[in-house]
PDB file of C-alpha atoms in Angstrom:
ATOM      1  CA  MET A   1      78.370  92.836  91.996  1.00 52.00           C
ATOM      2  CA  HIS A   2      80.386  95.279  94.349  1.00 59.00           C
ATOM      3  CA  ALA A   3      79.412  95.766  98.292  1.00 58.00           C
ATOM      4  CA  PRO A   4      78.077  98.968  98.914  1.00 60.00           C
ATOM      5  CA  VAL A   5      81.058 101.556 100.344  1.00 53.00           C
ATOM      6  CA  LEU A   6      79.687 102.649 103.596  1.00 62.00           C
ATOM      7  CA  HIS A   7      82.667 105.402 104.467  1.00 79.00           C
ATOM      8  CA  ARG A   8      84.301 108.156 102.405  1.00 91.00           C
ATOM      9  CA  ARG A   9      86.901 107.340 100.367  1.00 96.00           C
ATOM     10  CA  LEU A  10      89.480 109.534  99.365  1.00 96.00           C
ATOM     11  CA  ALA A  11      92.414 109.274  96.207  1.00 97.00           C
ATOM     12  CA  LEU A  12      95.072 111.663  95.902  1.00 96.00           C
ATOM     13  CA  ILE A  13      97.268 111.899  92.586  1.00 97.00           C
ATOM     14  CA  ASP A  14     100.242 113.530  92.820  1.00 95.00           C
ATOM     15  CA  MET A  15     101.790 114.141  89.486  1.00 96.00           C
ATOM     16  CA  GLY A  16     105.695 115.020  89.838  1.00 92.00           C
ATOM     17  CA  THR A  17     108.277 115.515  87.080  1.00 91.00           C
ATOM     18  CA  ASN A  18     109.689 112.576  88.432  1.00 89.00           C
ATOM     19  CA  THR A  19     107.253 110.213  89.966  1.00 92.00           C
ATOM     20  CA  PHE A  20     103.083 109.857  89.946  1.00 95.00           C
ATOM     21  CA  HIS A  21     102.170 109.118  93.286  1.00 94.00           C
ATOM     22  CA  LEU A  22      98.567 107.422  94.306  1.00 96.00           C
ATOM     23  CA  LEU A  23      97.134 107.415  97.644  1.00 95.00           C
ATOM     24  CA  ILE A  24      93.812 105.786  98.311  1.00 96.00           C
ATOM     25  CA  VAL A  25      92.343 106.180 102.133  1.00 96.00           C
ATOM     26  CA  GLU A  26      89.201 105.330 103.602  1.00 95.00           C
ATOM     27  CA  ASP A  27      88.048 107.880 105.912  1.00 91.00           C
ATOM     28  CA  ARG A  28      85.926 106.739 109.143  1.00 86.00           C
ATOM     29  CA  PRO A  29      84.434 109.194 111.075  1.00 83.00           C
ATOM     30  CA  GLY A  30      86.502 109.144 114.744  1.00 82.00           C
ATOM     31  CA  GLN A  31      89.553 106.937 113.438  1.00 87.00           C
ATOM     32  CA  PRO A  32      92.580 107.772 111.709  1.00 87.00           C
ATOM     33  CA  PRO A  33      92.406 107.520 107.764  1.00 89.00           C
ATOM     34  CA  HIS A  34      93.039 103.745 106.856  1.00 93.00           C
ATOM     35  CA  VAL A  35      95.354 103.406 103.572  1.00 93.00           C
ATOM     36  CA  LEU A  36      94.137 100.958 101.237  1.00 95.00           C
ATOM     37  CA  VAL A  37      96.849 101.888  98.382  1.00 95.00           C
ATOM     38  CA  ARG A  38      99.810 103.777  98.408  1.00 93.00           C
ATOM     39  CA  THR A  39     102.140 103.353  95.299  1.00 92.00           C
ATOM     40  CA  LYS A  40     104.004 105.515  92.846  1.00 91.00           C
ATOM     41  CA  VAL A  41     105.383 105.086  89.016  1.00 93.00           C
ATOM     42  CA  GLY A  42     108.602 106.492  87.970  1.00 90.00           C
ATOM     43  CA  VAL A  43     107.240 108.619  84.750  1.00 94.00           C
ATOM     44  CA  ARG A  44     109.944 110.739  84.363  1.00 91.00           C
ATOM     45  CA  LEU A  45     107.701 113.665  83.011  1.00 93.00           C
ATOM     46  CA  GLY A  46     110.751 116.029  82.711  1.00 88.00           C
ATOM     47  CA  GLU A  47     112.942 113.751  80.656  1.00 88.00           C
ATOM     48  CA  GLY A  48     114.360 114.717  77.765  1.00 86.00           C
ATOM     49  CA  GLY A  49     112.158 117.881  77.480  1.00 81.00           C
ATOM     50  CA  ILE A  50     111.689 119.868  80.741  1.00 84.00           C
ATOM     51  CA  SER A  51     114.710 122.133  80.186  1.00 83.00           C
ATOM     52  CA  LYS A  52     113.181 122.871  76.747  1.00 88.00           C
ATOM     53  CA  GLY A  53     109.816 124.025  78.357  1.00 90.00           C
ATOM     54  CA  GLU A  54     108.051 121.289  76.885  1.00 93.00           C
ATOM     55  CA  ILE A  55     107.088 117.561  77.666  1.00 94.00           C
ATOM     56  CA  ALA A  56     108.874 115.007  75.325  1.00 93.00           C
ATOM     57  CA  THR A  57     106.162 112.562  73.479  1.00 95.00           C
ATOM     58  CA  GLU A  58     107.380 109.331  75.531  1.00 96.00           C
ATOM     59  CA  PRO A  59     107.145 110.811  78.810  1.00 95.00           C
ATOM     60  CA  TYR A  60     103.778 112.460  77.591  1.00 96.00           C
ATOM     61  CA  ALA A  61     102.212 108.938  76.852  1.00 97.00           C
ATOM     62  CA  ARG A  62     103.992 107.398  79.817  1.00 97.00           C
ATOM     63  CA  ALA A  63     101.525 110.240  82.091  1.00 97.00           C
ATOM     64  CA  LEU A  64      98.489 109.132  80.330  1.00 97.00           C
ATOM     65  CA  GLN A  65      99.333 105.232  80.557  1.00 98.00           C
ATOM     66  CA  THR A  66     100.096 105.838  84.541  1.00 97.00           C
ATOM     67  CA  VAL A  67      97.069 107.972  85.296  1.00 98.00           C
ATOM     68  CA  ARG A  68      94.563 105.119  83.186  1.00 98.00           C
ATOM     69  CA  GLY A  69      96.228 102.701  85.752  1.00 97.00           C
ATOM     70  CA  PHE A  70      95.775 104.866  88.330  1.00 98.00           C
ATOM     71  CA  LYS A  71      91.982 105.360  87.319  1.00 98.00           C
ATOM     72  CA  GLU A  72      91.599 101.389  87.250  1.00 97.00           C
ATOM     73  CA  GLU A  73      92.412 101.373  91.045  1.00 97.00           C
ATOM     74  CA  ILE A  74      90.597 104.198  92.087  1.00 97.00           C
ATOM     75  CA  GLU A  75      87.357 102.250  90.329  1.00 97.00           C
ATOM     76  CA  LEU A  76      88.519  98.872  92.176  1.00 97.00           C
ATOM     77  CA  HIS A  77      88.408 100.466  95.344  1.00 97.00           C
ATOM     78  CA  GLN A  78      85.079 102.631  94.861  1.00 96.00           C
ATOM     79  CA  VAL A  79      86.780 106.056  95.727  1.00 96.00           C
ATOM     80  CA  THR A  80      84.084 108.762  96.153  1.00 94.00           C
ATOM     81  CA  GLU A  81      86.373 111.577  95.785  1.00 95.00           C
ATOM     82  CA  VAL A  82      89.498 112.050  93.575  1.00 96.00           C
ATOM     83  CA  ARG A  83      92.174 114.866  93.913  1.00 96.00           C
ATOM     84  CA  ALA A  84      94.740 115.023  91.529  1.00 97.00           C
ATOM     85  CA  THR A  85      97.429 117.872  91.284  1.00 96.00           C
ATOM     86  CA  ALA A  86     100.359 118.497  89.046  1.00 95.00           C
ATOM     87  CA  THR A  87     103.862 120.498  90.176  1.00 91.00           C
ATOM     88  CA  SER A  88     106.597 121.675  88.122  1.00 86.00           C
ATOM     89  CA  ALA A  89     106.704 120.050  84.723  1.00 87.00           C
ATOM     90  CA  MET A  90     103.149 120.824  83.860  1.00 92.00           C
ATOM     91  CA  ARG A  91     103.181 124.004  85.379  1.00 92.00           C
ATOM     92  CA  VAL A  92     106.028 125.324  83.115  1.00 90.00           C
ATOM     93  CA  SER A  93     105.754 123.418  80.064  1.00 93.00           C
ATOM     94  CA  ARG A  94     103.990 124.752  76.533  1.00 95.00           C
ATOM     95  CA  ASN A  95     101.771 121.413  76.301  1.00 95.00           C
ATOM     96  CA  GLY A  96     101.060 120.724  79.813  1.00 94.00           C
ATOM     97  CA  PRO A  97      97.476 122.268  79.378  1.00 96.00           C
ATOM     98  CA  ASP A  98      97.127 119.511  76.600  1.00 96.00           C
ATOM     99  CA  LEU A  99      98.120 117.051  79.063  1.00 97.00           C
ATOM    100  CA  VAL A 100      95.789 118.358  81.319  1.00 97.00           C
ATOM    101  CA  ARG A 101      93.068 118.074  78.767  1.00 97.00           C
ATOM    102  CA  ASP A 102      93.959 114.657  77.493  1.00 97.00           C
ATOM    103  CA  ILE A 103      94.141 112.965  80.972  1.00 97.00           C
ATOM    104  CA  LEU A 104      90.504 114.296  81.396  1.00 97.00           C
ATOM    105  CA  THR A 105      89.451 113.200  78.235  1.00 97.00           C
ATOM    106  CA  THR A 106      90.753 109.771  78.643  1.00 96.00           C
ATOM    107  CA  THR A 107      90.083 109.138  82.218  1.00 97.00           C
ATOM    108  CA  GLY A 108      87.750 111.892  83.463  1.00 97.00           C
ATOM    109  CA  ILE A 109      90.032 112.866  86.276  1.00 97.00           C
ATOM    110  CA  GLN A 110      90.161 116.633  86.457  1.00 97.00           C
ATOM    111  CA  VAL A 111      93.935 117.887  87.190  1.00 97.00           C
ATOM    112  CA  GLU A 112      94.948 120.970  89.206  1.00 96.00           C
ATOM    113  CA  VAL A 113      98.431 122.380  88.380  1.00 95.00           C
ATOM    114  CA  ILE A 114      99.717 124.067  91.094  1.00 95.00           C
ATOM    115  CA  ALA A 115     101.632 126.987  91.934  1.00 93.00           C
ATOM    116  CA  GLY A 116     105.186 126.778  93.619  1.00 92.00           C
ATOM    117  CA  SER A 117     104.001 128.501  96.729  1.00 94.00           C
ATOM    118  CA  ARG A 118     100.917 125.987  97.054  1.00 95.00           C
ATOM    119  CA  GLU A 119     103.162 123.474  96.461  1.00 95.00           C
ATOM    120  CA  ALA A 120     105.451 124.341  99.248  1.00 96.00           C
ATOM    121  CA  GLU A 121     102.415 124.819 101.595  1.00 96.00           C
ATOM    122  CA  LEU A 122     101.220 121.123 101.086  1.00 96.00           C
ATOM    123  CA  ILE A 123     104.587 120.002 101.330  1.00 96.00           C
ATOM    124  CA  ALA A 124     104.849 121.349 104.746  1.00 97.00           C
ATOM    125  CA  LYS A 125     101.265 119.887 105.806  1.00 96.00           C
ATOM    126  CA  GLY A 126     102.248 116.648 104.984  1.00 96.00           C
ATOM    127  CA  ILE A 127     105.660 116.386 106.821  1.00 97.00           C
ATOM    128  CA  ARG A 128     103.703 117.913 109.640  1.00 96.00           C
ATOM    129  CA  GLN A 129     101.868 114.337 109.658  1.00 94.00           C
ATOM    130  CA  ALA A 130     105.177 112.383 109.727  1.00 95.00           C
ATOM    131  CA  VAL A 131     107.600 114.506 111.774  1.00 95.00           C
ATOM    132  CA  PRO A 132     106.604 116.088 115.002  1.00 93.00           C
ATOM    133  CA  LEU A 133     107.936 119.838 114.446  1.00 94.00           C
ATOM    134  CA  GLY A 134     107.226 120.916 117.814  1.00 92.00           C
ATOM    135  CA  GLN A 135     107.194 124.705 118.375  1.00 94.00           C
ATOM    136  CA  ALA A 136     110.953 124.957 117.162  1.00 94.00           C
ATOM    137  CA  LYS A 137     111.473 126.259 113.329  1.00 96.00           C
ATOM    138  CA  HIS A 138     112.877 123.504 110.911  1.00 96.00           C
ATOM    139  CA  LEU A 139     114.105 123.763 107.444  1.00 97.00           C
ATOM    140  CA  LEU A 140     112.037 121.717 105.617  1.00 98.00           C
ATOM    141  CA  MET A 141     113.317 120.612 101.711  1.00 98.00           C
ATOM    142  CA  ASP A 142     111.559 118.552  99.006  1.00 97.00           C
ATOM    143  CA  ILE A 143     113.345 117.685  95.944  1.00 96.00           C
ATOM    144  CA  GLY A 144     111.577 117.251  92.916  1.00 92.00           C
ATOM    145  CA  GLY A 145     112.520 116.512  89.425  1.00 91.00           C
ATOM    146  CA  GLY A 146     111.416 119.923  88.324  1.00 91.00           C
ATOM    147  CA  SER A 147     111.336 122.502  91.288  1.00 94.00           C
ATOM    148  CA  VAL A 148     112.859 122.118  94.937  1.00 96.00           C
ATOM    149  CA  GLU A 149     110.905 123.662  97.723  1.00 97.00           C
ATOM    150  CA  PHE A 150     112.500 125.039 100.963  1.00 98.00           C
ATOM    151  CA  ILE A 151     110.048 125.961 103.929  1.00 98.00           C
ATOM    152  CA  ILE A 152     111.217 127.284 107.229  1.00 97.00           C
ATOM    153  CA  ALA A 153     108.102 126.062 109.886  1.00 97.00           C
ATOM    154  CA  ASN A 154     106.834 124.751 112.785  1.00 95.00           C
ATOM    155  CA  GLU A 155     104.144 122.373 113.711  1.00 94.00           C
ATOM    156  CA  ASP A 156     101.505 125.393 113.149  1.00 93.00           C
ATOM    157  CA  THR A 157     103.289 127.888 111.286  1.00 96.00           C
ATOM    158  CA  ILE A 158     104.878 128.512 108.252  1.00 97.00           C
ATOM    159  CA  PHE A 159     107.044 131.402 108.630  1.00 97.00           C
ATOM    160  CA  TRP A 160     108.719 131.414 105.030  1.00 98.00           C
ATOM    161  CA  LYS A 161     108.365 129.368 101.966  1.00 98.00           C
ATOM    162  CA  HIS A 162     109.790 129.334  98.318  1.00 97.00           C
ATOM    163  CA  SER A 163     109.789 126.901  95.362  1.00 96.00           C
ATOM    164  CA  PHE A 164     112.871 127.372  92.901  1.00 96.00           C
ATOM    165  CA  GLU A 165     112.822 125.861  89.723  1.00 93.00           C
ATOM    166  CA  ILE A 166     115.930 123.652  89.915  1.00 95.00           C
ATOM    167  CA  GLY A 167     114.789 120.305  90.646  1.00 94.00           C
ATOM    168  CA  ALA A 168     117.127 117.151  89.873  1.00 93.00           C
ATOM    169  CA  GLN A 169     115.957 117.002  85.980  1.00 92.00           C
ATOM    170  CA  ARG A 170     116.920 120.287  85.400  1.00 93.00           C
ATOM    171  CA  LEU A 171     120.311 119.880  87.416  1.00 96.00           C
ATOM    172  CA  LEU A 172     120.990 116.900  85.285  1.00 94.00           C
ATOM    173  CA  ASP A 173     120.211 118.689  82.106  1.00 93.00           C
ATOM    174  CA  LYS A 174     122.873 121.605  83.233  1.00 95.00           C
ATOM    175  CA  PHE A 175     125.642 120.095  84.702  1.00 96.00           C
ATOM    176  CA  PHE A 176     125.688 116.142  84.176  1.00 96.00           C
ATOM    177  CA  THR A 177     125.167 115.950  80.386  1.00 92.00           C
ATOM    178  CA  GLU A 178     126.991 112.875  80.410  1.00 93.00           C
ATOM    179  CA  PRO A 179     125.373 110.483  83.148  1.00 94.00           C
ATOM    180  CA  SER A 180     126.832 107.126  82.053  1.00 95.00           C
ATOM    181  CA  GLY A 181     130.125 107.839  83.508  1.00 96.00           C
ATOM    182  CA  VAL A 182     131.605 109.529  86.893  1.00 97.00           C
ATOM    183  CA  PHE A 183     130.489 113.088  88.021  1.00 97.00           C
ATOM    184  CA  PRO A 184     133.277 115.848  86.942  1.00 96.00           C
ATOM    185  CA  ARG A 185     134.594 117.693  89.689  1.00 95.00           C
ATOM    186  CA  GLU A 186     134.465 120.797  87.587  1.00 96.00           C
ATOM    187  CA  GLN A 187     130.596 120.377  87.450  1.00 97.00           C
ATOM    188  CA  MET A 188     130.071 119.882  90.990  1.00 96.00           C
ATOM    189  CA  ALA A 189     132.325 123.099  91.566  1.00 97.00           C
ATOM    190  CA  ALA A 190     129.823 124.636  88.933  1.00 97.00           C
ATOM    191  CA  GLU A 191     126.791 123.506  90.233  1.00 97.00           C
ATOM    192  CA  LEU A 192     127.449 124.439  93.920  1.00 97.00           C
ATOM    193  CA  GLU A 193     128.382 128.090  92.758  1.00 97.00           C
ATOM    194  CA  TYR A 194     124.987 128.032  90.744  1.00 98.00           C
ATOM    195  CA  LEU A 195     123.245 126.998  93.945  1.00 98.00           C
ATOM    196  CA  ALA A 196     125.185 129.993  96.197  1.00 97.00           C
ATOM    197  CA  ASP A 197     123.505 132.496  93.631  1.00 98.00           C
ATOM    198  CA  VAL A 198     120.082 131.056  92.757  1.00 98.00           C
ATOM    199  CA  LEU A 199     119.493 130.129  96.524  1.00 98.00           C
ATOM    200  CA  ALA A 200     120.452 133.565  97.635  1.00 98.00           C
ATOM    201  CA  PRO A 201     116.627 134.335  98.915  1.00 98.00           C
ATOM    202  CA  LEU A 202     117.086 131.034 101.181  1.00 98.00           C
ATOM    203  CA  THR A 203     119.899 132.217 102.848  1.00 98.00           C
ATOM    204  CA  LYS A 204     118.424 135.632 103.694  1.00 98.00           C
ATOM    205  CA  ALA A 205     115.792 133.813 105.377  1.00 97.00           C
ATOM    206  CA  VAL A 206     117.631 131.181 107.386  1.00 97.00           C
ATOM    207  CA  ALA A 207     119.791 134.475 108.444  1.00 97.00           C
ATOM    208  CA  ALA A 208     116.637 135.866 109.340  1.00 97.00           C
ATOM    209  CA  HIS A 209     114.679 132.781 111.090  1.00 96.00           C
ATOM    210  CA  ALA A 210     117.383 130.975 112.556  1.00 93.00           C
ATOM    211  CA  PRO A 211     115.880 127.214 112.052  1.00 93.00           C
ATOM    212  CA  LEU A 212     117.339 124.685 114.260  1.00 89.00           C
ATOM    213  CA  ALA A 213     120.692 122.617 113.111  1.00 81.00           C
ATOM    214  CA  GLY A 214     118.848 120.147 111.414  1.00 88.00           C
ATOM    215  CA  LEU A 215     117.134 119.463 107.987  1.00 96.00           C
ATOM    216  CA  VAL A 216     113.792 117.759 107.340  1.00 97.00           C
ATOM    217  CA  GLY A 217     113.813 116.380 103.943  1.00 97.00           C
ATOM    218  CA  SER A 218     110.959 114.561 101.676  1.00 95.00           C
ATOM    219  CA  SER A 219     110.238 113.136  98.504  1.00 86.00           C
ATOM    220  CA  GLY A 220     112.260 110.495  96.346  1.00 85.00           C
ATOM    221  CA  SER A 221     116.055 111.941  96.657  1.00 92.00           C
ATOM    222  CA  PHE A 222     115.697 111.670 100.560  1.00 95.00           C
ATOM    223  CA  ASP A 223     113.708 108.243 100.035  1.00 92.00           C
ATOM    224  CA  THR A 224     116.512 106.573  98.304  1.00 94.00           C
ATOM    225  CA  LEU A 225     118.921 108.010 100.571  1.00 95.00           C
ATOM    226  CA  ALA A 226     117.290 106.545 103.588  1.00 93.00           C
ATOM    227  CA  ASP A 227     116.951 103.284 101.460  1.00 94.00           C
ATOM    228  CA  LEU A 228     120.981 103.464 100.906  1.00 95.00           C
ATOM    229  CA  THR A 229     121.434 103.430 104.615  1.00 94.00           C
ATOM    230  CA  VAL A 230     119.271 100.303 104.754  1.00 92.00           C
ATOM    231  CA  GLY A 231     121.053  98.619 101.878  1.00 93.00           C
ATOM    232  CA  GLN A 232     117.989  97.860 100.057  1.00 93.00           C
ATOM    233  CA  VAL A 233     115.067  99.309  98.321  1.00 92.00           C
ATOM    234  CA  ARG A 234     111.638  99.744  99.987  1.00 89.00           C
ATOM    235  CA  LEU A 235     108.314  99.640  98.680  1.00 85.00           C
ATOM    236  CA  GLU A 236     106.485 103.093  99.382  1.00 81.00           C
ATOM    237  CA  ALA A 237     103.686 101.537 101.751  1.00 79.00           C
ATOM    238  CA  ASP A 238     106.962  99.930 103.840  1.00 85.00           C
ATOM    239  CA  LEU A 239     108.624 102.957 104.195  1.00 86.00           C
ATOM    240  CA  PRO A 240     108.262 104.295 108.089  1.00 90.00           C
ATOM    241  CA  PRO A 241     106.624 107.767 108.371  1.00 91.00           C
ATOM    242  CA  SER A 242     110.011 109.419 109.175  1.00 93.00           C
ATOM    243  CA  THR A 243     113.776 108.224 109.796  1.00 91.00           C
ATOM    244  CA  ALA A 244     116.524 109.627 111.036  1.00 94.00           C
ATOM    245  CA  LEU A 245     120.077 110.073 108.429  1.00 94.00           C
ATOM    246  CA  PRO A 246     122.961 110.238 110.176  1.00 94.00           C
ATOM    247  CA  VAL A 247     124.696 112.985 108.415  1.00 96.00           C
ATOM    248  CA  ALA A 248     127.692 110.728 108.316  1.00 96.00           C
ATOM    249  CA  ASP A 249     125.853 108.150 106.156  1.00 96.00           C
ATOM    250  CA  PHE A 250     124.896 111.027 103.624  1.00 97.00           C
ATOM    251  CA  GLU A 251     128.393 112.014 103.545  1.00 97.00           C
ATOM    252  CA  ARG A 252     129.563 108.357 102.872  1.00 96.00           C
ATOM    253  CA  HIS A 253     126.900 107.819 100.254  1.00 97.00           C
ATOM    254  CA  PHE A 254     127.510 111.561  98.627  1.00 97.00           C
ATOM    255  CA  ALA A 255     131.131 110.343  98.170  1.00 97.00           C
ATOM    256  CA  GLN A 256     130.541 106.990  96.589  1.00 97.00           C
ATOM    257  CA  LEU A 257     128.343 108.713  94.357  1.00 97.00           C
ATOM    258  CA  LEU A 258     131.359 111.198  93.165  1.00 97.00           C
ATOM    259  CA  LEU A 259     133.281 108.303  92.660  1.00 97.00           C
ATOM    260  CA  LEU A 260     130.985 105.587  90.456  1.00 97.00           C
ATOM    261  CA  ASP A 261     129.620 105.791  87.062  1.00 97.00           C
ATOM    262  CA  HIS A 262     126.276 105.164  86.030  1.00 97.00           C
ATOM    263  CA  ALA A 263     126.256 100.952  86.296  1.00 97.00           C
ATOM    264  CA  GLY A 264     128.025 101.340  89.458  1.00 97.00           C
ATOM    265  CA  ARG A 265     125.475 103.794  91.054  1.00 98.00           C
ATOM    266  CA  VAL A 266     122.756 101.379  89.970  1.00 97.00           C
ATOM    267  CA  ALA A 267     124.406  98.433  91.404  1.00 97.00           C
ATOM    268  CA  MET A 268     124.297 100.151  95.345  1.00 97.00           C
ATOM    269  CA  PRO A 269     122.456  98.112  97.611  1.00 97.00           C
ATOM    270  CA  GLY A 270     119.062 100.433  98.127  1.00 95.00           C
ATOM    271  CA  MET A 271     119.667 102.437  94.905  1.00 96.00           C
ATOM    272  CA  PHE A 272     116.114 102.703  92.796  1.00 92.00           C
ATOM    273  CA  PRO A 273     117.618 102.681  89.315  1.00 93.00           C
ATOM    274  CA  MET A 274     115.648 105.745  88.012  1.00 91.00           C
ATOM    275  CA  ARG A 275     117.189 107.891  90.815  1.00 93.00           C
ATOM    276  CA  ALA A 276     121.170 106.776  89.961  1.00 95.00           C
ATOM    277  CA  ASP A 277     121.920 109.795  88.011  1.00 96.00           C
ATOM    278  CA  MET A 278     119.414 112.452  89.591  1.00 95.00           C
ATOM    279  CA  LEU A 279     120.696 111.504  93.244  1.00 97.00           C
ATOM    280  CA  VAL A 280     124.217 112.633  92.140  1.00 97.00           C
ATOM    281  CA  VAL A 281     123.033 116.335  91.430  1.00 97.00           C
ATOM    282  CA  ALA A 282     120.229 116.237  94.287  1.00 97.00           C
ATOM    283  CA  SER A 283     123.032 115.164  96.811  1.00 97.00           C
ATOM    284  CA  VAL A 284     124.985 118.468  95.679  1.00 98.00           C
ATOM    285  CA  ILE A 285     121.879 120.552  96.893  1.00 97.00           C
ATOM    286  CA  ILE A 286     122.102 118.700 100.174  1.00 97.00           C
ATOM    287  CA  LYS A 287     125.316 118.873 100.682  1.00 97.00           C
ATOM    288  CA  TYR A 288     125.159 122.723  99.390  1.00 98.00           C
ATOM    289  CA  VAL A 289     122.618 123.363 102.346  1.00 97.00           C
ATOM    290  CA  LEU A 290     124.205 121.469 105.227  1.00 97.00           C
ATOM    291  CA  ALA A 291     127.703 123.110 104.679  1.00 96.00           C
ATOM    292  CA  THR A 292     126.139 126.518 103.932  1.00 97.00           C
ATOM    293  CA  TYR A 293     123.872 126.621 107.062  1.00 96.00           C
ATOM    294  CA  GLY A 294     126.014 124.458 109.519  1.00 94.00           C
ATOM    295  CA  LEU A 295     122.963 121.440 109.840  1.00 94.00           C
ATOM    296  CA  THR A 296     124.112 118.624 111.630  1.00 94.00           C
ATOM    297  CA  GLN A 297     121.259 116.667 111.233  1.00 94.00           C
ATOM    298  CA  ILE A 298     118.884 115.091 108.568  1.00 96.00           C
ATOM    299  CA  MET A 299     115.530 113.641 109.120  1.00 96.00           C
ATOM    300  CA  THR A 300     113.690 111.965 106.203  1.00 95.00           C
ATOM    301  CA  SER A 301     109.957 112.309 105.812  1.00 95.00           C
ATOM    302  CA  ALA A 302     107.805 109.687 103.659  1.00 92.00           C
ATOM    303  CA  PHE A 303     105.209 111.987 103.577  1.00 93.00           C
ATOM    304  CA  ALA A 304     104.986 115.266 101.292  1.00 94.00           C
ATOM    305  CA  LEU A 305     102.457 116.623  98.947  1.00 94.00           C
ATOM    306  CA  LYS A 306      99.817 114.318  98.800  1.00 93.00           C
ATOM    307  CA  GLU A 307      99.605 113.707 102.826  1.00 94.00           C
ATOM    308  CA  GLY A 308      99.417 117.570 102.836  1.00 95.00           C
ATOM    309  CA  LEU A 309      96.636 117.562 100.531  1.00 94.00           C
ATOM    310  CA  LEU A 310      94.692 114.504 102.852  1.00 93.00           C
ATOM    311  CA  ALA A 311      95.349 116.397 105.894  1.00 93.00           C
ATOM    312  CA  GLU A 312      93.646 119.466 104.427  1.00 92.00           C
ATOM    313  CA  LEU A 313      90.547 117.421 103.031  1.00 90.00           C
ATOM    314  CA  LEU A 314      90.336 115.350 106.038  1.00 90.00           C
ATOM    315  CA  ALA A 315      89.662 119.093 108.398  1.00 86.00           C
ATOM    316  CA  GLN A 316      86.984 120.034 105.786  1.00 78.00           C
TER     317      GLN A 316
END
């Protein structure tokens, strides 16, 4: 028999195109929220289908299995309130609504499929919990499997935000069709040309708002780049809220990623195997942003969408 829960317990589920995240916290009045569970599962929801506008059969099954596992954790920790959000893969897939329905039927969890602008807003709120932005404008960037969000913000204002459907799985499908090998130089050039076209609204916004010469990056690709720098894969619960990533380290990792085949990338100390291929095309985006906007610093944030949602709930 469980002892009664005396405090509000919140579960936040972020169903991304690559990774599903679960955060369970206890909210005690007058104290910072106490984290009970912080975990993630590599679901690869966009694998084999996102570029065709559907969730493929195997990722669909992995999603249901993962949410069922999350439901067990939620019940074990006697959670009093659950909020689940889904982003690009469910947003744009023809069978996204079917998956939302099946999750509700099998677990009782209602999933909210959020728009890209809302995703960008929550990411900014999450990053603010990890990185002290102050009054200066910063360029924030979140690389997902389906979409990439860019936000220009300081600690209390979002000046501009946009969600681009150019996530790492989409770029992999478009530019790196044989990820078992080395990324072809001509494909890197093609991706850079594509980004220059697609990110024209960002270029205009950066010129208008002139953020500081530093990039603040959140989510899996940036976590993995930080892990490569320390040479070990860390659990999500072990990541510090923010980490400075020297540009020289990024450039070194990027050069290695371009030289190695899939097996070589997997063998890099600190590489999360699921990201071994996607990190190549994701790093091209980072390289483009650093070079095009003259950015000389990178700060990684371990906090993103789910922490932004938590901050919103705790403020209510």
